[in-house]
Structure formats: C-alpha cells, structure tokens
XYZ file of C-alpha atoms in Angstrom:
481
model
C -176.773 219.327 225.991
C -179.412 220.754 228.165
C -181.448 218.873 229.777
C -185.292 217.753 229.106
C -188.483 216.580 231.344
C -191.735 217.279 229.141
C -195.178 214.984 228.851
C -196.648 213.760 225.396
C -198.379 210.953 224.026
C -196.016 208.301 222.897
C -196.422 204.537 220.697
C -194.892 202.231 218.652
C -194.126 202.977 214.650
C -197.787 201.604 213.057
C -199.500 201.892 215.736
C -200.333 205.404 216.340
C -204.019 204.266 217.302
C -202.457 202.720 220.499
C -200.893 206.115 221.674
C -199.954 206.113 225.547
C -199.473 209.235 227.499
C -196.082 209.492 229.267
C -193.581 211.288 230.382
C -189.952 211.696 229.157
C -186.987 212.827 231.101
C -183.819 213.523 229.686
C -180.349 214.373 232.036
C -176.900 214.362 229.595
C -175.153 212.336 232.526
C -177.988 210.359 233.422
C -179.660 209.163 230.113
C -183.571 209.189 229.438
C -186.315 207.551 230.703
C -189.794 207.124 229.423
C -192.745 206.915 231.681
C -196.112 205.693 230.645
C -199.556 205.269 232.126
C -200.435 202.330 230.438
C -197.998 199.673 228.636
C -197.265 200.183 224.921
C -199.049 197.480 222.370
C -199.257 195.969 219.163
C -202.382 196.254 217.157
C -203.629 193.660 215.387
C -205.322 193.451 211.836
C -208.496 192.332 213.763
C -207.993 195.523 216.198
C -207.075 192.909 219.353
C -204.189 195.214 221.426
C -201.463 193.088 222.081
C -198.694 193.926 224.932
C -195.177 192.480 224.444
C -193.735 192.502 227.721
C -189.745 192.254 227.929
C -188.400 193.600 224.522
C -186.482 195.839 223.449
C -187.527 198.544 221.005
C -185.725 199.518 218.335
C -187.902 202.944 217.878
C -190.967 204.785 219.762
C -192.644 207.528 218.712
C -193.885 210.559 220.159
C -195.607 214.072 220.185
C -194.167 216.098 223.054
C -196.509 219.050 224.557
C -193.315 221.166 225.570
C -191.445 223.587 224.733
C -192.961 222.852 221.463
C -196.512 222.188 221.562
C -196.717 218.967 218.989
C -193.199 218.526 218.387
C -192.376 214.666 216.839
C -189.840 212.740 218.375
C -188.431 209.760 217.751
C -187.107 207.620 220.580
C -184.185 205.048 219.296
C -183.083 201.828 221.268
C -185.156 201.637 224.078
C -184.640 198.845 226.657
C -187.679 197.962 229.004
C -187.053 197.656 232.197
C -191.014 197.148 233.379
C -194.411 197.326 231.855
C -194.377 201.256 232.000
C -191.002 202.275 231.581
C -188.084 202.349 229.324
C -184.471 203.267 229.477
C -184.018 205.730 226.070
C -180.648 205.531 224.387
C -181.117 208.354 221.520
C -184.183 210.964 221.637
C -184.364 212.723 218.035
C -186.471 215.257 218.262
C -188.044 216.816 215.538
C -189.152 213.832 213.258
C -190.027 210.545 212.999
C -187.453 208.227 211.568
C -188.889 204.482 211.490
C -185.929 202.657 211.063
C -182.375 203.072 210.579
C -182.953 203.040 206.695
C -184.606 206.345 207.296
C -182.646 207.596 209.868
C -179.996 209.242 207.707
C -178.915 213.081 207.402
C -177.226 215.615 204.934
C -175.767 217.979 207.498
C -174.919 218.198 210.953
C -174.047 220.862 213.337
C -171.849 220.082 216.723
C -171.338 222.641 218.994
C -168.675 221.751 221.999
C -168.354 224.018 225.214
C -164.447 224.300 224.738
C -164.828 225.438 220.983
C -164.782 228.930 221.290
C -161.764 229.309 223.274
C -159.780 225.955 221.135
C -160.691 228.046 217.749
C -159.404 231.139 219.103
C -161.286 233.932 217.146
C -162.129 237.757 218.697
C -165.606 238.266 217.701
C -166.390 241.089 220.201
C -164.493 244.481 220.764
C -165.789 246.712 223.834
C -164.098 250.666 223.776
C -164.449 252.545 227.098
C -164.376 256.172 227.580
C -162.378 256.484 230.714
C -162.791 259.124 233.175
C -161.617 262.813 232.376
C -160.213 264.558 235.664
C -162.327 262.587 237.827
C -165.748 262.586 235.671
C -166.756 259.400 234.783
C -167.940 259.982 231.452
C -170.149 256.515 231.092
C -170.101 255.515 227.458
C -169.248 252.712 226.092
C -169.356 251.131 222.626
C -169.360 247.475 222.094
C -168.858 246.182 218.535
C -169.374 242.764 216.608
C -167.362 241.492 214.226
C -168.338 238.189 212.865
C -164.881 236.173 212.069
C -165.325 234.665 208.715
C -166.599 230.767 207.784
C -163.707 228.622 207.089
C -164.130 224.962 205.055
C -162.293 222.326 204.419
C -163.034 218.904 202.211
C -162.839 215.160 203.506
C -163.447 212.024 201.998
C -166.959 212.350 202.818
C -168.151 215.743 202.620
C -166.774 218.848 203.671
C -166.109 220.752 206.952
C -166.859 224.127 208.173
C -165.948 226.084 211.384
C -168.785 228.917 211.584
C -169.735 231.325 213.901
C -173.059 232.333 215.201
C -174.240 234.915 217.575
C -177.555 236.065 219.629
C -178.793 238.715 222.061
C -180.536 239.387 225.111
C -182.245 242.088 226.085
C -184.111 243.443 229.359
C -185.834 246.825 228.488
C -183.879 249.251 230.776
C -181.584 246.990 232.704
C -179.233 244.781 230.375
C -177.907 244.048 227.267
C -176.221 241.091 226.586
C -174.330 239.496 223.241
C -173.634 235.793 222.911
C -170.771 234.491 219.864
C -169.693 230.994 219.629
C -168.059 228.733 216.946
C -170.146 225.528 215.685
C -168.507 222.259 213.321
C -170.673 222.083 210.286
C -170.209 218.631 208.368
C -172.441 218.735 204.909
C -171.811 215.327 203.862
C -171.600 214.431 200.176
C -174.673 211.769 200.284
C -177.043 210.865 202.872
C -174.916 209.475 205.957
C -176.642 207.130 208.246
C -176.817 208.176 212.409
C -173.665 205.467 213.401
C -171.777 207.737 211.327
C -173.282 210.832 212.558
C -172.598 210.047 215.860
C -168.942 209.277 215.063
C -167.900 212.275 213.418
C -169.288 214.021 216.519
C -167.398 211.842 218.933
C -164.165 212.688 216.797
C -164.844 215.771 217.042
C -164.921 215.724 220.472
C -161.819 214.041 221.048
C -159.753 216.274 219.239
C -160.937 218.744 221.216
C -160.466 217.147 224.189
C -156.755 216.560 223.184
C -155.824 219.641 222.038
C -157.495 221.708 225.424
C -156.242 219.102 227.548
C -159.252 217.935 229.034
C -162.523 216.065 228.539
C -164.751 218.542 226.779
C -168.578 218.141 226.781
C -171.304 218.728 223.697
C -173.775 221.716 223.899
C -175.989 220.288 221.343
C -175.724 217.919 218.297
C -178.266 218.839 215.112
C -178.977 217.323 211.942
C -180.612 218.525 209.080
C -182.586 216.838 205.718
C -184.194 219.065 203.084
C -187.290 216.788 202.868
C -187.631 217.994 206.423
C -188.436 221.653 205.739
C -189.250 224.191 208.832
C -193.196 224.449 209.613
C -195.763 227.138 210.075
C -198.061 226.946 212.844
C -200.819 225.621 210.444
C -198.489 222.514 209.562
C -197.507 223.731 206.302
C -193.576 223.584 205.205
C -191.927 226.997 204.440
C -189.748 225.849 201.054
C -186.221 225.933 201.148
C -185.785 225.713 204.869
C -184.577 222.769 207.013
C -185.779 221.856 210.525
C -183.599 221.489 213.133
C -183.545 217.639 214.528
C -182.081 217.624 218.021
C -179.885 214.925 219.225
C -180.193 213.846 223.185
C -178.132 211.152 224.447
C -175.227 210.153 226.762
C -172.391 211.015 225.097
C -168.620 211.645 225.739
C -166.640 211.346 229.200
C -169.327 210.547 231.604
C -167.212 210.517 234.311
C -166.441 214.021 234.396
C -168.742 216.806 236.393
C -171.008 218.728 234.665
C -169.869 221.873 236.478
C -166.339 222.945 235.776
C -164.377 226.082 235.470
C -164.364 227.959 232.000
C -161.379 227.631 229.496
C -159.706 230.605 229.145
C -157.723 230.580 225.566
C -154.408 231.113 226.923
C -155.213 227.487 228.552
C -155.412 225.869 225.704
C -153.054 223.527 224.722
C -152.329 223.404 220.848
C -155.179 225.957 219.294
C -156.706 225.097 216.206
C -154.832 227.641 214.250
C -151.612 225.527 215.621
C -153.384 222.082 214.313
C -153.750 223.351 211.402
C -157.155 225.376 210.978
C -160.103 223.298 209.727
C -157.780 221.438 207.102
C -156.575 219.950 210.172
C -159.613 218.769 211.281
C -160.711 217.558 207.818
C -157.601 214.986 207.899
C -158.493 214.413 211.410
C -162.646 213.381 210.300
C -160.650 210.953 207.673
C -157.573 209.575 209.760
C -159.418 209.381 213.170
C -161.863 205.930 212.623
C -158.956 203.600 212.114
C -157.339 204.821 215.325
C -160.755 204.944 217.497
C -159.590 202.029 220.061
C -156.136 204.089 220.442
C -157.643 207.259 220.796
C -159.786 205.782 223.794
C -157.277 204.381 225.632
C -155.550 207.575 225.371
C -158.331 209.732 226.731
C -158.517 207.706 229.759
C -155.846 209.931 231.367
C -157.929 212.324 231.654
C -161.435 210.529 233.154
C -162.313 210.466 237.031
C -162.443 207.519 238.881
C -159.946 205.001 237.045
C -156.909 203.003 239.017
C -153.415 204.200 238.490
C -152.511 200.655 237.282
C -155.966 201.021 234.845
C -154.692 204.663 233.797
C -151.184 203.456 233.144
C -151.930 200.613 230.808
C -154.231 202.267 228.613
C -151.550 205.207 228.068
C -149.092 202.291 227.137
C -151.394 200.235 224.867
C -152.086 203.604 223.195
C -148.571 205.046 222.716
C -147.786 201.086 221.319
C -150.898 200.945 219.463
C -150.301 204.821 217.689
C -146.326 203.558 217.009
C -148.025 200.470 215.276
C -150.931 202.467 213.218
C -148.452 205.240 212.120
C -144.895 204.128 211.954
C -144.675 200.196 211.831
C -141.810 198.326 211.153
C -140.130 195.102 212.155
C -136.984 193.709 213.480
C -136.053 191.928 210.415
C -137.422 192.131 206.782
C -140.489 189.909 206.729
C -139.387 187.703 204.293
C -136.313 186.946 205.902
C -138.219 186.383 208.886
C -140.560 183.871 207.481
C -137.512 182.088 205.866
C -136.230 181.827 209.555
C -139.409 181.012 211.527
C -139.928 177.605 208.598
C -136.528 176.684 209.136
C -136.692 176.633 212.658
C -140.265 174.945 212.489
C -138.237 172.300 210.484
C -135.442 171.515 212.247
C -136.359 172.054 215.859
C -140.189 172.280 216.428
C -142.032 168.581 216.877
C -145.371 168.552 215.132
C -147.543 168.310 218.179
C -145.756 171.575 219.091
C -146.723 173.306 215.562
C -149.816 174.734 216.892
C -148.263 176.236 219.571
C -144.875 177.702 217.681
C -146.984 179.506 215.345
C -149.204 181.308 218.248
C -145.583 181.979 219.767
C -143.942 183.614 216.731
C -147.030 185.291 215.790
C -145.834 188.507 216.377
C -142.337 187.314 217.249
C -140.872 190.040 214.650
C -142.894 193.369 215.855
C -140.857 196.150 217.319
C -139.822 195.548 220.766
C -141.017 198.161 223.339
C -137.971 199.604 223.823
C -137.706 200.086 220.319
C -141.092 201.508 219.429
C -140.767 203.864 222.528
C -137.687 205.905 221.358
C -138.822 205.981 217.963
C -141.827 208.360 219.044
C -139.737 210.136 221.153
C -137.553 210.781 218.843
C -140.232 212.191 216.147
C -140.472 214.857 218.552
C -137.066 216.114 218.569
C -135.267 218.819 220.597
C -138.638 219.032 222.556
C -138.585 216.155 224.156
C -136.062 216.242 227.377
C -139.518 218.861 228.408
C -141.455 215.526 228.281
C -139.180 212.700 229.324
C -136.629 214.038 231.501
C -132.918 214.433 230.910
C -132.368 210.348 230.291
C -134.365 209.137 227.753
C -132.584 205.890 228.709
C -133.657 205.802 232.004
C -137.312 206.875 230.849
C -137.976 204.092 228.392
C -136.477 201.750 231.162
C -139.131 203.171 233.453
C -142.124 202.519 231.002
C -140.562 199.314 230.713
C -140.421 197.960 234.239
C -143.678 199.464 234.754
C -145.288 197.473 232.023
C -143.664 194.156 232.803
C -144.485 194.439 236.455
C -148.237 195.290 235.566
C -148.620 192.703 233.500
C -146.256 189.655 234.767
C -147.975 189.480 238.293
C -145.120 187.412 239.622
C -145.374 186.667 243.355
C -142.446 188.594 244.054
C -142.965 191.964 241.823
C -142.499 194.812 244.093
C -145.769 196.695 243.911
C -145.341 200.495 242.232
C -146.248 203.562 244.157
C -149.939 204.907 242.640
C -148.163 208.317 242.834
C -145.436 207.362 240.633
C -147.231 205.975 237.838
C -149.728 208.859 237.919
C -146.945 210.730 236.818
C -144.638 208.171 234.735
C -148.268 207.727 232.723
C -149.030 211.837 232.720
C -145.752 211.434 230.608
C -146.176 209.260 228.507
C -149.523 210.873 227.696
C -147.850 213.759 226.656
C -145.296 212.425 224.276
C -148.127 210.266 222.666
C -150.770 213.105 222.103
C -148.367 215.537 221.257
C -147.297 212.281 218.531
C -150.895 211.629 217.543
C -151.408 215.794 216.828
C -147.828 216.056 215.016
C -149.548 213.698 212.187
C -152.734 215.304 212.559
C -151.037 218.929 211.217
C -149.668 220.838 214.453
C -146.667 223.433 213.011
C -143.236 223.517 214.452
C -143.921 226.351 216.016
C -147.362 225.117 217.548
C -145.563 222.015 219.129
C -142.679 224.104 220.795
C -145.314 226.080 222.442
C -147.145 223.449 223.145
C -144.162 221.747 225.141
C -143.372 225.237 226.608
C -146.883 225.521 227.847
C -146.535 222.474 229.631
C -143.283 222.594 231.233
C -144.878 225.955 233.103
C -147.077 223.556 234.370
C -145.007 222.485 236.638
C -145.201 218.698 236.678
C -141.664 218.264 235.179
C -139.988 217.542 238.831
C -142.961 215.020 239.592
C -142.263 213.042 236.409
C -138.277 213.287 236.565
C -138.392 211.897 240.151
C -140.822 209.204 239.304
C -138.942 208.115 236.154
C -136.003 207.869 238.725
C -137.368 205.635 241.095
C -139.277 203.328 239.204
C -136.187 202.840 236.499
C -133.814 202.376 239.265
C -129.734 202.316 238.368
C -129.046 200.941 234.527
C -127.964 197.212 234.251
C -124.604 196.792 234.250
C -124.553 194.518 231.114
C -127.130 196.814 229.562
C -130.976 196.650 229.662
C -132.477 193.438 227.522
C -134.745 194.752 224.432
C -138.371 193.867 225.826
C-alpha cells in the first residue's frame, strides 16, 4: 500500500457544520495519524459545540484536498491520544460509511506484491533482432498477451484471478509496460468490512506459505454499485463503480518494507501446483476455522521473535493442524467415558471430582508422539527430505524440545537457539507442506516442492540438530508423551 500525507477538512458523522481542518498521514508500517487545528465537537440541537475529550471514535469523516481534490473519506476506529490528534486504524477512502451497518461491499480487489510471480503467467514476449556480421540492427518488438481470467465458486461468492496491465510513456526516451495479477472476490450478498478484511488476510497467508515468505499488500479495493464513478460536476456516470481504497496496517509488520524481488523459479508451490484458483476457493472456505493455526505457523517466518517463541508456535500449529484435520483418540470415546466413570467411582474421593475431571479432560487426545508421525506420514516417500533419515529420532527431538520448553524444571539443560532454529525450520516444513496437501497441491507439485527445498541446503543443519537435541534412543524405548 503506498503511502499517504494530504490536508482536508475533517468531523464527526452529523456534524459536518463542526468541520476541522487537519492533516492525515498514512505509512503501511506505521499506521495513520490525524492532525487537527482545533478539537473535534458535538453539536447540539441548540447549536452549543460540545468537545468530548478522551473517546474513542468509532468513525470521522473527511474531504481530502489531494491527489483528489474533494475526495470523501471515512476514517474507522480512531483512538485519541490528545485534544488534536488521533491514532487511525482503517482510512476508506472514497465514501462515507457511518457505521458498520453501512460499511458493507459487493466486490473486492487484493493485489499482493508476490502475486505475479506465485500465479506464474507470461504476459509479455520481447523478440530481438540480433546483430548481422557485426551490424547491430536495433529493432525490437515487444508483444502483450493478456493470460485469460480464471474463477472459481466458494461458499460465499466466487473468486477470480485477473490480470491487468498499464503503460508509461516519455515522448522520445522510454516506453514502459506494467502486467500484474489481482484476487477478485464478488461476493454473493453484501459482506460486511470484518469479513472483507479476512478474506484479504487469507489471502495473504496463502501466499505467504506457498512463496515462503511474508508477502505484503499493494492495495486492497472495494466496490458497491450505489457508489457509481463521478464526473467533475458531481454527477454519477451509470453503471460504473468507484473505487474505495483501503489503508491500514496490515499483515507481517515485522518485516522491511524493502526486500529483494521474487523471481518465479523461487517460489515454493505455484498456484498452478495448489491447484489454480479452485484451490484458493477451498482455501477462502477452509481457512477461518484454522486462523489461530495458521498464525502460529507464520511466525517462522517474522523478524524479531525468540527461538524458544518461534519453536512453540511451530509446535502448537503442527498439533493444532493434526487436531483440525485428522483427529482421533487413543481409545473409542465411549469406551473411554465408560473407563474415566468407573475410575471416578471406585478410586476418585468426591472432594477430588473437580479436579479428576480437569485432569482427564483431554486425557484421551492423541499423544504427541502419535499425532507427529501421523503427519509425517501423510507425506510419504518425501519426507526423509524434511525430517532426516530417523523419523524416530526426529519426533524424539520435537519431543524433548517441547517438554523442556514447557516443564521449566530447575535442572532442564537449556537448548542451543541454533538448534531449535533449525529443529523448528523443520517442523515448519512438514506442517505447511501438510496444511497445502489439504488445501489441493498435486503429487507432482509436492515432490517439487520438497526437491526445491532440499537444494536449499538446510538439510545438514536440521539432521545435526535433530541429532543433538534427541540424543541416543532409550534403552527401554521412548514413553508416548
């Protein structure tokens, strides 16, 4: 998203006779401020101004002078932090939505800087002439070929991956031709911003999972039909609808703004691997029930988190994605309720009720142990590229690691930051690559996948690490934890 500092005339919804002049600055790692000359107020029925010091605001609105002379915006969740300024959560700009009743949307358009190389699609095709015995014969033809819309339906709407193009041109000195990919989401009814901002976010994190690191939006739009484009005179050209921007802090925040572009041979699993926009239609359906999993799982890829932090998340997730997708328990759950009464009846005292049912609570969820191989073994012959060459001795590792992060005994023997980097960087991978085997990635997309990342060299990091925290096997066999 880029960036915005512009000046207007800004007050509160009803109160447009109050208007304040201001200035609002908008940074996508940063936030957005508003800055006012004089403190917003309340107008009464008697015309008294009052000032309400302290609150926080669920909308402002505003007329900004540039880049578009006049253009609405509506500022949403604003906290005050003194009389003349306030911290901005959400800037829409190019309406006025009062309240959240209002603030609904038929369409949305999210455009991520890692899409073009994720989807994969040639759009531009430049021929040479090459030299002829020395002569450079300077001509070139560059052509455009516009790869076709693809759609896919959800439970809410439907899903599009389009592509778009512009130009720029300097009379006499360059010529230059710009193609990129967009997520179109026409919903079937008119879909509040919460879920707007959602389908974005899961957007984003399937992009961020299958290019292997935190991607970052361009720009977020939403469209209504009763919103039509304008004419300079104010008047609404029919059958139109006007962009509404969306500004706000969103994704990894952590990351710099500045990195190096993805190339497509860096990418991961491509979308045509997924499984193409049906793939990300499942994904738009699937995705809010394992938001909390997801998360934790992304953390492996932020700045500025602990290796203990790091390694814990990656753990909860791979646990929490084994519990979401594949379940079980250790004994049928009627036979296990049969068991936990009769041992409540024959050898639990009532004052200790209370605290045998917290105990047994989840007494008869997969262990660990068990919930670990089970993912690794939904992966198949690909997994030795991921784990090493003892699965034993890796889910052993993830074990110890766990316990000794958790069970802060005085004695634990503290883990080497190095080695848990690397014992989490694995379990990462088998968990993702998990997570986008349900999603829709191919047979062929995962092998490649695993491939890619074995040329990545961090298989000899991982082995050794698995080695040294798992240590030799017991010799009466590891206990199932």
């Amino acid at each position: 998203m880029l960036p915005l500092e512009v000046t207007g005339s800004f007050w509160l919804p009803g109160h447009e006779q109050a208007k304040r002049h201001g200035r609002l600055v908008y940074d996508p790692k940063d936030g957005a401020d508003l800055f006012l000359t004089e403190p917003l107020v309340e107008v009464r029925p008697d015309g008294v101004m009052v000032e309400l010091g302290g609150a926080t605001r669920d909308r402002i609105f505003g007329l900004i002078e540039e880049p578009s002379y006049g253009q609405p915006v509506t500022l949403i969740d604003c906290g005050w932090l003194h009389r003349k300024k306030f911290f901005v959560n959400s800037i829409l700009v190019g309406g006025h939505f009062a309240d959240d009743e209002q603030t609904v949307f038929e369409s949305v358009i999210v455009r991520l800087r890692d899409a073009a190389p994720w989807v994969g699609k040639d759009a531009i095709s430049v021929d040479v002439d090459l030299a002829v015995e020395g002569v450079d014969r300077r001509e070139m033809v560059c052509r455009l070929d516009r790869p076709p819309a693809s759609e896919a339906r959800f439970s809410r709407g439907k899903v599009i991956v389009d592509f778009r193009w512009s130009r720029e041109d300097v009379e006499l000195q360059s010529f230059k031709i710009n193609v990129w990919p967009e997520f179109v989401i026409e919903y079937d009814e008119m879909t509040p911003l919460s879920v707007v901002y959602s389908d974005a976010g899961n957007l984003y994190n399937l992009s961020s999972l299958c290019t292997d690191r935190a991607d970052s939006f361009d720009s977020i739009v939403v469209f209504r039909s009763d919103h039509p484009e304008l004419v300079r005179s104010g008047a609404p050209i029919p059958g139109t609808r006007r962009e509404i921007e969306i500004k706000a802090r969103l994704g990894d925040l952590s990351r710099r703004t500045e990195v190096k572009t993805l190339s497509a041979t860096d990418v991961l699993v491509p979308l045509d691997d997924l499984g193409g926009v049906q793939a990300v239609a499942s994904w738009l359906d699937s995705a809010p029930s394992l938001t909390p999993i997801i998360g934790a799982l992304l953390s492996m890829r932020s700045d500025g988190i602990y290796s203990e932090n790091r390694f814990l998340n990656i753990s909860s997730a791979a646990e929490g994605l084994h519990r979401a997708t594949v379940g079980g328990s250790y004994i049928t759950p009627s036979a296990f309720r049969t068991l936990r009464r009769q041992i409540r009846r024959n050898g639990v005292p009532p004052e200790h009720h209370a605290w045998f049912s917290d105990v047994m609570a989840h007494a008869n969820d997969p262990s660990l142990d068990r919930r670990l191989r089970e993912l690794v073994s939904a992966l198949g012959e690909n997994i030795n590229s991921l784990v090493g060459n003892d699965v034993d001795a890796w889910v052993r590792a993830i074990k110890r690691a766990r316990n000794n992060l958790t069970h802060l005994d005085e004695g634990r023997e503290p883990l080497d930051g190095s080695d848990l980097y690397w014992l989490a960087e694995s379990l990462f991978q088998v968990t993702r690559l998990c997570l986008l085997q349900r999603v829709g990635v191919s047979a062929e997309g995962m092998s490649r996948a695993v491939r890619s990342l074995r040329r990545r060299g961090v298989f000899h990091e991982m082995q050794a690490a698995v080695e040294r925290i798992a240590g030799p096997p017991p010799a009466t066999g590891d206990t199932d934890a």
